[in-house]
Amino acid sequence: RMSRRVQQLRDHDTNPCIMETDASRKCMDDNNYNKDMCTAYFLQYRNCRKFWQDIMMQRRRNGVKPDMPSAEERKKMLESM
């Protein structure tokens, strides 16, 4: 059984970067944990986190709840860009 923290990290509504997390973890597994081989994946993850963190902060400043848009809302936001 997964801990509550792990469940949160795997929840698409609260974690917008699950795909990037999984891709970087798979890269590390596939490359015997040689970080140099996975730099592009780490960069994608970092960019994802920064992008959604900025959105979250903007929503907080504007009083929009919840701070993190749902998975469905995020999809629509990305499609409109």
GROMACS .gro file of C-alpha atoms in nm:
model
   81
    1ARG     CA    1   0.000   0.000   0.000
    2MET     CA    2   0.128   0.346  -0.094
    3SER     CA    3   0.188   0.612   0.169
    4ARG     CA    4  -0.026   0.926   0.157
    5ARG     CA    5   0.274   1.127   0.030
    6VAL     CA    6   0.337   0.883  -0.255
    7GLN     CA    7  -0.034   0.885  -0.342
    8GLN     CA    8  -0.022   1.267  -0.363
    9LEU     CA    9   0.281   1.256  -0.590
   10ARG     CA   10   0.103   1.009  -0.820
   11ASP     CA   11  -0.221   1.215  -0.830
   12HIS     CA   12  -0.255   1.385  -1.169
   13ASP     CA   13  -0.466   1.663  -1.015
   14THR     CA   14  -0.196   1.768  -0.766
   15ASN     CA   15   0.122   1.680  -0.958
   16PRO     CA   16   0.138   1.822  -1.310
   17CYS     CA   17   0.480   1.670  -1.382
   18ILE     CA   18   0.418   1.297  -1.339
   19MET     CA   19   0.519   1.220  -1.697
   20GLU     CA   20   0.848   1.410  -1.657
   21THR     CA   21   0.914   1.239  -1.324
   22ASP     CA   22   0.854   0.895  -1.472
   23ALA     CA   23   1.067   0.970  -1.780
   24SER     CA   24   1.366   1.086  -1.575
   25ARG     CA   25   1.334   0.789  -1.338
   26LYS     CA   26   1.316   0.548  -1.634
   27CYS     CA   27   1.622   0.713  -1.790
   28MET     CA   28   1.815   0.667  -1.468
   29ASP     CA   29   1.710   0.301  -1.450
   30ASP     CA   30   1.799   0.240  -1.815
   31ASN     CA   31   2.140   0.409  -1.785
   32ASN     CA   32   2.261   0.248  -1.463
   33TYR     CA   33   2.203   0.573  -1.269
   34ASN     CA   34   2.449   0.774  -1.478
   35LYS     CA   35   2.305   1.125  -1.432
   36ASP     CA   36   2.500   1.263  -1.728
   37MET     CA   37   2.291   1.048  -1.962
   38CYS     CA   38   1.964   1.196  -1.833
   39THR     CA   39   2.033   1.570  -1.830
   40ALA     CA   40   1.762   1.643  -2.090
   41TYR     CA   41   1.501   1.462  -1.879
   42PHE     CA   42   1.604   1.651  -1.565
   43LEU     CA   43   1.578   1.979  -1.755
   44GLN     CA   44   1.229   1.892  -1.880
   45TYR     CA   45   1.123   1.809  -1.523
   46ARG     CA   46   1.273   2.132  -1.387
   47ASN     CA   47   1.100   2.338  -1.658
   48CYS     CA   48   0.769   2.165  -1.588
   49ARG     CA   49   0.794   2.231  -1.213
   50LYS     CA   50   0.891   2.596  -1.268
   51PHE     CA   51   0.609   2.655  -1.518
   52TRP     CA   52   0.338   2.514  -1.291
   53GLN     CA   53   0.487   2.673  -0.979
   54ASP     CA   54   0.459   3.012  -1.151
   55ILE     CA   55   0.096   2.938  -1.246
   56MET     CA   56   0.024   2.833  -0.887
   57MET     CA   57   0.176   3.153  -0.743
   58GLN     CA   58  -0.021   3.367  -0.989
   59ARG     CA   59  -0.346   3.192  -0.896
   60ARG     CA   60  -0.268   3.239  -0.526
   61ARG     CA   61  -0.207   3.612  -0.580
   62ASN     CA   62  -0.535   3.638  -0.770
   63GLY     CA   63  -0.728   3.446  -0.503
   64VAL     CA   64  -0.811   3.157  -0.739
   65LYS     CA   65  -0.881   2.824  -0.566
   66PRO     CA   66  -0.745   2.564  -0.582
   67ASP     CA   67  -0.389   2.690  -0.625
   68MET     CA   68  -0.305   2.411  -0.870
   69PRO     CA   69  -0.545   2.372  -1.163
   70SER     CA   70  -0.692   2.023  -1.204
   71ALA     CA   71  -0.546   1.788  -1.466
   72GLU     CA   72  -0.836   1.870  -1.699
   73GLU     CA   73  -0.790   2.247  -1.651
   74ARG     CA   74  -0.415   2.218  -1.713
   75LYS     CA   75  -0.476   2.028  -2.036
   76LYS     CA   76  -0.708   2.304  -2.161
   77MET     CA   77  -0.457   2.573  -2.056
   78LEU     CA   78  -0.176   2.403  -2.249
   79GLU     CA   79  -0.394   2.351  -2.557
   80SER     CA   80  -0.481   2.722  -2.564
   81MET     CA   81  -0.113   2.822  -2.576
   0.00000   0.00000   0.00000
